[in-house]
């Protein structure tokens, strides 16, 4: 199969979308498929580079790409079986790419991976500005593929289309994977060490994380790994609260993250909106239990298996109870976390993606005269 993947989310970026696309490309090629990747200029995975600029408004690690003549030329002449456009995109004019693919008779699909409306709401406290952002998201991002009948791919817990587009329930579900070879199980950890790994950003609710850790700072240590737009503000907040035993470690290479997961007794999460939450699954793959807040995604994924680790993010007692449960548990809890994570693999997830591609190609060929 000859595939073109267009993505603004590639290494060295660190988002969950990036992780997903990087592993898809890796395994598609491993399975013998010809994959061409278009992406930002600073991304090694991109075979063809698009001019890009950092998105300073939200995350300078994220790059916004502009379309190129070479991209249009490749779509016209390279005879791809399928073109996969990863969204959301702001400057790429994807509606023109959709139209070009349909004109050329090429099977094209769009994938959306993050709850953009909940994400932008954290960055747009001004109601008017958020409404403008919401309008852009609905009418420029989500409606075009629906109007043009472009197949939509999304994780099971993606909600934007259901919220925006009359309870949209169509599309193809993308399964999720985990690199269990990279995030290896370890029975060894540092007692009373806690860890957070992820973006330092408003949607992660990390000021509440500081407040919760303040309750146990005399007995525990906390490592915060990551970076983002609220990095400095969070450090100032921790200093104002005079929090002890906390380290802001900053950015760590993805290949080295497992060491920090393995060393901790528990992983702390305070997010209220997630499409999936890869870091929780990575932590569990290393055997490290996660203390997760009540939200739709986590209740669906983890509550049936680890109900004692759930807490209301605004309830101090429930947080302390979950932490106590981990302290009093033996090695079987860590083994159970690893067993749960091993249900997922990027190899299986990529095979599922290939099945979707094949289904789309079959449906497309049936529609051809």
Short mmCIF file of C-alpha atoms in Angstrom, two decimals:
data_model
loop_
_atom_site.label_atom_id
_atom_site.label_comp_id
_atom_site.label_asym_id
_atom_site.label_seq_id
_atom_site.Cartn_x
_atom_site.Cartn_y
_atom_site.Cartn_z
CA UNK A 1 0.00 0.00 0.00
CA UNK A 2 1.28 3.47 -0.86
CA UNK A 3 0.33 5.96 1.86
CA UNK A 4 0.85 9.69 2.30
CA UNK A 5 0.56 10.91 5.88
CA UNK A 6 0.35 14.65 6.47
CA UNK A 7 0.96 15.59 10.10
CA UNK A 8 2.07 18.65 12.02
CA UNK A 9 2.59 16.38 15.03
CA UNK A 10 5.92 14.56 14.80
CA UNK A 11 9.07 14.05 16.87
CA UNK A 12 10.66 16.03 18.56
CA UNK A 13 7.24 17.22 19.69
CA UNK A 14 5.97 15.35 22.73
CA UNK A 15 2.16 15.24 22.48
CA UNK A 16 0.05 12.10 22.52
CA UNK A 17 -0.80 12.73 18.86
CA UNK A 18 2.91 12.72 18.07
CA UNK A 19 3.42 9.40 19.83
CA UNK A 20 0.54 7.83 17.93
CA UNK A 21 1.63 9.04 14.48
CA UNK A 22 5.29 8.13 15.02
CA UNK A 23 4.38 4.55 15.91
CA UNK A 24 1.93 4.27 13.03
CA UNK A 25 4.68 5.29 10.59
CA UNK A 26 7.16 2.91 12.20
CA UNK A 27 4.90 -0.13 12.01
CA UNK A 28 3.39 0.66 8.61
CA UNK A 29 6.93 0.59 7.22
CA UNK A 30 7.78 -2.49 9.24
CA UNK A 31 4.81 -4.25 7.62
CA UNK A 32 6.24 -3.42 4.18
CA UNK A 33 4.07 -0.47 3.15
CA UNK A 34 5.43 2.57 1.32
CA UNK A 35 4.84 5.58 3.56
CA UNK A 36 5.65 9.20 2.71
CA UNK A 37 5.39 11.66 5.58
CA UNK A 38 4.90 15.40 5.15
CA UNK A 39 5.61 17.44 8.26
CA UNK A 40 7.41 20.40 9.88
CA UNK A 41 10.96 21.26 8.88
CA UNK A 42 12.52 20.27 12.22
CA UNK A 43 10.96 16.78 12.34
CA UNK A 44 13.29 13.87 11.35
CA UNK A 45 10.36 11.57 10.55
CA UNK A 46 9.12 13.89 7.81
CA UNK A 47 10.37 12.72 4.39
CA UNK A 48 9.06 15.90 2.79
CA UNK A 49 9.29 19.18 4.69
CA UNK A 50 6.66 21.90 4.94
CA UNK A 51 7.51 25.43 6.01
CA UNK A 52 6.40 25.73 9.62
CA UNK A 53 6.22 28.26 12.42
CA UNK A 54 5.99 27.71 16.19
CA UNK A 55 2.54 28.13 17.72
CA UNK A 56 3.62 30.59 20.43
CA UNK A 57 0.05 31.29 21.55
CA UNK A 58 -0.35 27.87 23.13
CA UNK A 59 2.77 25.75 22.80
CA UNK A 60 5.99 26.74 21.02
CA UNK A 61 6.87 23.05 20.78
CA UNK A 62 3.98 22.71 18.32
CA UNK A 63 4.59 23.69 14.70
CA UNK A 64 2.02 25.11 12.28
CA UNK A 65 2.62 24.11 8.66
CA UNK A 66 1.85 25.85 5.38
CA UNK A 67 0.96 23.87 2.24
CA UNK A 68 3.54 23.64 -0.55
CA UNK A 69 3.53 23.25 -4.31
CA UNK A 70 5.45 19.96 -3.86
CA UNK A 71 2.66 18.57 -1.67
CA UNK A 72 0.02 19.30 -4.33
CA UNK A 73 2.33 17.94 -7.03
CA UNK A 74 2.87 14.67 -5.13
CA UNK A 75 -0.85 14.17 -4.60
CA UNK A 76 -1.45 14.63 -8.33
CA UNK A 77 1.43 12.53 -9.71
CA UNK A 78 2.62 10.01 -7.09
CA UNK A 79 -0.45 7.74 -7.30
CA UNK A 80 -0.96 7.21 -3.58
CA UNK A 81 -3.51 4.61 -2.54
CA UNK A 82 -4.57 6.69 0.43
CA UNK A 83 -3.89 10.16 1.84
CA UNK A 84 -4.22 10.46 5.62
CA UNK A 85 -4.46 14.05 6.92
CA UNK A 86 -3.88 14.32 10.67
CA UNK A 87 -5.80 17.14 12.35
CA UNK A 88 -6.48 19.61 13.70
CA UNK A 89 -4.70 21.93 11.25
CA UNK A 90 -4.89 25.71 11.33
CA UNK A 91 -2.94 26.98 8.31
CA UNK A 92 -2.81 23.94 6.03
CA UNK A 93 -6.06 24.70 4.15
CA UNK A 94 -7.00 21.03 4.39
CA UNK A 95 -10.31 21.63 2.61
CA UNK A 96 -8.28 22.28 -0.56
CA UNK A 97 -6.39 19.01 -0.01
CA UNK A 98 -9.66 17.13 0.49
CA UNK A 99 -11.03 18.60 -2.75
CA UNK A 100 -7.85 17.82 -4.69
CA UNK A 101 -7.87 14.19 -3.54
CA UNK A 102 -11.52 13.80 -4.46
CA UNK A 103 -10.84 15.39 -7.87
CA UNK A 104 -7.95 12.96 -8.45
CA UNK A 105 -10.02 9.99 -7.28
CA UNK A 106 -7.65 9.29 -4.36
CA UNK A 107 -8.99 7.81 -1.15
CA UNK A 108 -8.51 10.40 1.58
CA UNK A 109 -9.27 10.33 5.30
CA UNK A 110 -8.97 12.78 8.18
CA UNK A 111 -8.14 11.91 11.76
CA UNK A 112 -8.84 14.01 14.85
CA UNK A 113 -7.17 13.11 18.13
CA UNK A 114 -7.72 15.74 20.79
CA UNK A 115 -10.74 17.39 22.38
CA UNK A 116 -9.89 20.76 20.86
CA UNK A 117 -12.85 22.68 22.25
CA UNK A 118 -12.11 21.70 25.85
CA UNK A 119 -8.43 22.36 25.14
CA UNK A 120 -8.95 25.89 23.79
CA UNK A 121 -11.43 26.75 26.52
CA UNK A 122 -8.55 26.59 29.00
CA UNK A 123 -6.63 29.14 26.93
CA UNK A 124 -9.53 31.48 26.12
CA UNK A 125 -11.04 32.82 29.35
CA UNK A 126 -12.64 35.59 27.30
CA UNK A 127 -16.07 34.31 26.31
CA UNK A 128 -16.14 36.16 22.99
CA UNK A 129 -12.69 34.88 22.02
CA UNK A 130 -13.67 31.33 22.90
CA UNK A 131 -16.86 31.59 20.83
CA UNK A 132 -14.78 32.70 17.86
CA UNK A 133 -12.42 29.80 18.45
CA UNK A 134 -15.34 27.41 18.75
CA UNK A 135 -16.79 28.76 15.50
CA UNK A 136 -13.47 28.22 13.75
CA UNK A 137 -13.22 24.67 15.12
CA UNK A 138 -16.70 23.67 14.01
CA UNK A 139 -16.96 25.34 10.62
CA UNK A 140 -13.34 25.22 9.44
CA UNK A 141 -12.13 21.96 10.96
CA UNK A 142 -14.95 19.52 11.58
CA UNK A 143 -17.73 20.37 9.14
CA UNK A 144 -15.69 20.29 5.89
CA UNK A 145 -14.87 16.56 6.04
CA UNK A 146 -18.49 15.83 6.99
CA UNK A 147 -19.88 17.97 4.16
CA UNK A 148 -17.42 16.41 1.69
CA UNK A 149 -18.11 12.91 3.08
CA UNK A 150 -14.45 12.41 3.98
CA UNK A 151 -13.98 9.35 6.27
CA UNK A 152 -13.15 10.45 9.80
CA UNK A 153 -10.86 8.51 12.14
CA UNK A 154 -10.75 9.21 15.87
CA UNK A 155 -9.95 7.58 19.22
CA UNK A 156 -12.87 6.01 21.02
CA UNK A 157 -12.96 8.76 23.63
CA UNK A 158 -12.90 11.69 21.21
CA UNK A 159 -15.89 13.97 21.93
CA UNK A 160 -15.68 17.16 19.83
CA UNK A 161 -17.71 15.88 16.89
CA UNK A 162 -20.39 14.50 19.20
CA UNK A 163 -20.62 17.88 20.93
CA UNK A 164 -20.49 20.05 17.82
CA UNK A 165 -22.16 18.12 15.06
CA UNK A 166 -25.56 16.91 16.21
CA UNK A 167 -24.22 14.05 18.31
CA UNK A 168 -21.98 12.78 15.55
CA UNK A 169 -21.53 9.04 16.08
CA UNK A 170 -20.09 7.96 12.75
CA UNK A 171 -16.48 7.44 11.78
CA UNK A 172 -13.83 4.82 12.35
CA UNK A 173 -12.45 4.16 15.83
CA UNK A 174 -8.67 4.19 16.23
CA UNK A 175 -7.40 1.72 18.81
CA UNK A 176 -4.54 2.72 21.09
CA UNK A 177 -1.18 1.14 21.74
CA UNK A 178 1.74 1.24 24.15
CA UNK A 179 5.40 0.42 23.65
CA UNK A 180 5.76 -2.22 26.35
CA UNK A 181 9.36 -2.88 25.29
CA UNK A 182 10.35 0.73 25.94
CA UNK A 183 8.20 1.14 29.05
CA UNK A 184 9.49 -1.97 30.77
CA UNK A 185 8.11 -3.42 33.97
CA UNK A 186 10.16 -2.94 37.12
CA UNK A 187 9.29 -4.22 40.61
CA UNK A 188 11.78 -1.76 42.09
CA UNK A 189 10.83 1.76 43.05
CA UNK A 190 11.72 4.47 45.53
CA UNK A 191 9.29 4.35 48.42
CA UNK A 192 7.20 7.50 48.87
CA UNK A 193 8.32 8.97 45.54
CA UNK A 194 5.58 10.45 43.36
CA UNK A 195 5.82 11.59 39.75
CA UNK A 196 3.96 13.65 37.19
CA UNK A 197 4.95 13.46 33.51
CA UNK A 198 3.28 15.54 30.83
CA UNK A 199 2.68 19.02 29.53
CA UNK A 200 2.82 21.90 32.00
CA UNK A 201 -0.35 23.52 30.73
CA UNK A 202 -3.71 24.84 31.97
CA UNK A 203 -5.70 21.79 30.86
CA UNK A 204 -3.59 19.58 33.13
CA UNK A 205 -4.88 21.33 36.28
CA UNK A 206 -1.41 21.29 37.86
CA UNK A 207 -1.96 24.06 40.40
CA UNK A 208 -4.34 21.60 42.04
CA UNK A 209 -1.57 19.00 41.87
CA UNK A 210 0.63 21.32 43.95
CA UNK A 211 -2.17 21.76 46.50
CA UNK A 212 -2.63 17.99 46.80
CA UNK A 213 1.06 17.32 47.18
CA UNK A 214 1.23 19.97 49.88
CA UNK A 215 -0.91 17.62 52.00
CA UNK A 216 1.80 14.93 51.99
CA UNK A 217 5.01 16.88 51.42
CA UNK A 218 6.52 15.80 54.75
CA UNK A 219 6.47 12.11 53.81
CA UNK A 220 6.74 12.16 50.00
CA UNK A 221 8.79 13.61 47.19
CA UNK A 222 7.39 14.75 43.83
CA UNK A 223 9.16 14.95 40.47
CA UNK A 224 7.44 17.03 37.78
CA UNK A 225 8.73 16.18 34.30
CA UNK A 226 7.66 18.22 31.32
CA UNK A 227 7.36 21.75 30.02
CA UNK A 228 4.71 24.09 28.71
CA UNK A 229 3.12 27.53 28.87
CA UNK A 230 2.43 27.52 32.63
CA UNK A 231 5.88 26.21 33.62
CA UNK A 232 7.10 29.43 35.27
CA UNK A 233 3.74 30.21 36.87
CA UNK A 234 3.62 26.74 38.42
CA UNK A 235 7.12 27.12 39.87
CA UNK A 236 6.16 30.50 41.34
CA UNK A 237 3.00 28.99 42.83
CA UNK A 238 4.96 26.15 44.46
CA UNK A 239 7.42 28.66 45.87
CA UNK A 240 4.63 30.86 47.24
CA UNK A 241 3.07 27.80 48.89
CA UNK A 242 6.50 26.91 50.32
CA UNK A 243 6.16 23.35 49.07
CA UNK A 244 8.99 21.06 50.13
CA UNK A 245 10.45 17.99 48.43
CA UNK A 246 9.40 18.94 44.89
CA UNK A 247 11.62 18.96 41.79
CA UNK A 248 10.86 20.52 38.42
CA UNK A 249 13.00 18.41 36.11
CA UNK A 250 11.87 19.87 32.78
CA UNK A 251 12.00 18.18 29.42
CA UNK A 252 13.29 14.61 29.19
CA UNK A 253 13.88 12.66 25.99
CA UNK A 254 10.98 10.30 25.31
CA UNK A 255 13.31 7.29 25.22
CA UNK A 256 14.38 8.01 28.82
CA UNK A 257 10.99 8.60 30.42
CA UNK A 258 10.63 4.99 31.54
CA UNK A 259 13.32 5.53 34.20
CA UNK A 260 11.16 8.14 35.93
CA UNK A 261 8.02 6.03 35.74
CA UNK A 262 9.85 2.98 37.13
CA UNK A 263 11.39 4.86 40.04
CA UNK A 264 8.09 6.17 41.41
CA UNK A 265 5.66 4.55 43.79
CA UNK A 266 2.74 6.32 42.12
CA UNK A 267 1.91 8.57 39.18
CA UNK A 268 -0.33 11.57 39.90
CA UNK A 269 -2.87 12.95 37.45
CA UNK A 270 -5.19 15.94 37.91
CA UNK A 271 -6.50 16.42 34.34
CA UNK A 272 -10.22 16.90 33.90
CA UNK A 273 -10.31 16.55 30.11
CA UNK A 274 -8.36 13.92 28.19
CA UNK A 275 -8.86 12.13 24.88
CA UNK A 276 -6.93 9.21 26.27
CA UNK A 277 -3.98 10.07 28.50
CA UNK A 278 -0.96 8.17 27.17
CA UNK A 279 1.19 8.95 30.21
CA UNK A 280 -1.09 6.96 32.50
CA UNK A 281 -0.80 3.90 30.30
CA UNK A 282 2.98 4.34 30.01
CA UNK A 283 3.20 4.51 33.80
CA UNK A 284 1.16 1.34 34.23
CA UNK A 285 3.30 -0.42 31.63
CA UNK A 286 6.26 0.23 33.95
CA UNK A 287 4.24 -1.19 36.84
CA UNK A 288 3.63 2.18 38.49
CA UNK A 289 0.04 2.67 39.70
CA UNK A 290 -1.78 5.85 38.68
CA UNK A 291 -3.98 8.01 40.89
CA UNK A 292 -6.50 9.36 38.41
CA UNK A 293 -9.33 11.90 38.73
CA UNK A 294 -12.97 11.31 37.95
CA UNK A 295 -13.52 12.13 34.30
CA UNK A 296 -15.36 10.30 31.54
CA UNK A 297 -12.29 8.84 29.84
CA UNK A 298 -10.58 7.51 32.96
CA UNK A 299 -13.78 6.14 34.45
CA UNK A 300 -14.28 4.13 31.30
CA UNK A 301 -10.67 2.94 30.99
CA UNK A 302 -9.53 2.36 34.54
CA UNK A 303 -12.41 2.33 37.02
CA UNK A 304 -13.57 -1.23 36.18
CA UNK A 305 -10.05 -2.51 36.96
CA UNK A 306 -8.63 -0.08 39.55
CA UNK A 307 -11.57 1.62 41.33
CA UNK A 308 -9.50 2.26 44.48
CA UNK A 309 -7.17 4.59 42.53
CA UNK A 310 -9.91 7.01 41.44
CA UNK A 311 -10.58 10.26 43.30
CA UNK A 312 -12.57 13.45 42.98
CA UNK A 313 -9.94 16.05 42.10
CA UNK A 314 -11.45 18.50 44.60
CA UNK A 315 -11.70 15.96 47.43
CA UNK A 316 -8.56 15.82 49.57
CA UNK A 317 -9.70 12.75 51.49
CA UNK A 318 -10.30 10.67 48.36
CA UNK A 319 -6.84 11.57 47.10
CA UNK A 320 -5.26 10.56 50.41
CA UNK A 321 -7.25 7.31 50.45
CA UNK A 322 -6.00 6.37 46.97
CA UNK A 323 -2.42 7.15 47.99
CA UNK A 324 -2.82 5.10 51.17
CA UNK A 325 -4.16 2.17 49.15
CA UNK A 326 -1.01 2.19 47.00
CA UNK A 327 1.22 2.39 50.07
CA UNK A 328 -0.48 -0.60 51.65
CA UNK A 329 -0.51 -2.70 48.46
CA UNK A 330 2.15 -5.24 47.62
CA UNK A 331 3.88 -6.09 44.36
CA UNK A 332 0.65 -7.57 42.94
CA UNK A 333 -0.73 -4.09 42.28
CA UNK A 334 2.29 -3.21 40.16
CA UNK A 335 1.99 -6.53 38.33
CA UNK A 336 -1.72 -5.88 37.71
CA UNK A 337 -0.90 -2.48 36.23
CA UNK A 338 1.62 -4.06 33.87
CA UNK A 339 -0.83 -6.79 32.87
CA UNK A 340 -3.46 -4.18 32.06
CA UNK A 341 -1.05 -2.11 29.93
CA UNK A 342 0.07 -5.19 27.99
CA UNK A 343 -3.41 -5.49 26.53
CA UNK A 344 -2.37 -2.66 24.21
CA UNK A 345 0.32 -2.64 21.53
CA UNK A 346 1.21 -0.35 18.65
CA UNK A 347 1.62 -3.36 16.40
CA UNK A 348 -2.02 -4.34 16.93
CA UNK A 349 -3.16 -0.73 16.73
CA UNK A 350 -1.40 -0.25 13.39
CA UNK A 351 -2.96 -3.45 12.06
CA UNK A 352 -6.33 -1.98 13.04
CA UNK A 353 -5.44 1.21 11.14
CA UNK A 354 -4.52 -0.88 8.09
CA UNK A 355 -7.89 -2.61 8.32
CA UNK A 356 -9.56 0.81 8.23
CA UNK A 357 -7.44 1.83 5.21
CA UNK A 358 -8.40 -1.38 3.40
CA UNK A 359 -12.07 -0.87 4.17
CA UNK A 360 -11.89 2.71 2.86
CA UNK A 361 -10.15 1.57 -0.32
CA UNK A 362 -12.77 -1.14 -0.86
CA UNK A 363 -15.63 1.31 -0.35
CA UNK A 364 -13.95 3.83 -2.64
CA UNK A 365 -13.47 1.28 -5.45
CA UNK A 366 -17.15 0.27 -5.23
CA UNK A 367 -18.18 3.88 -5.80
CA UNK A 368 -16.00 4.25 -8.91
CA UNK A 369 -17.92 3.91 -12.21
#
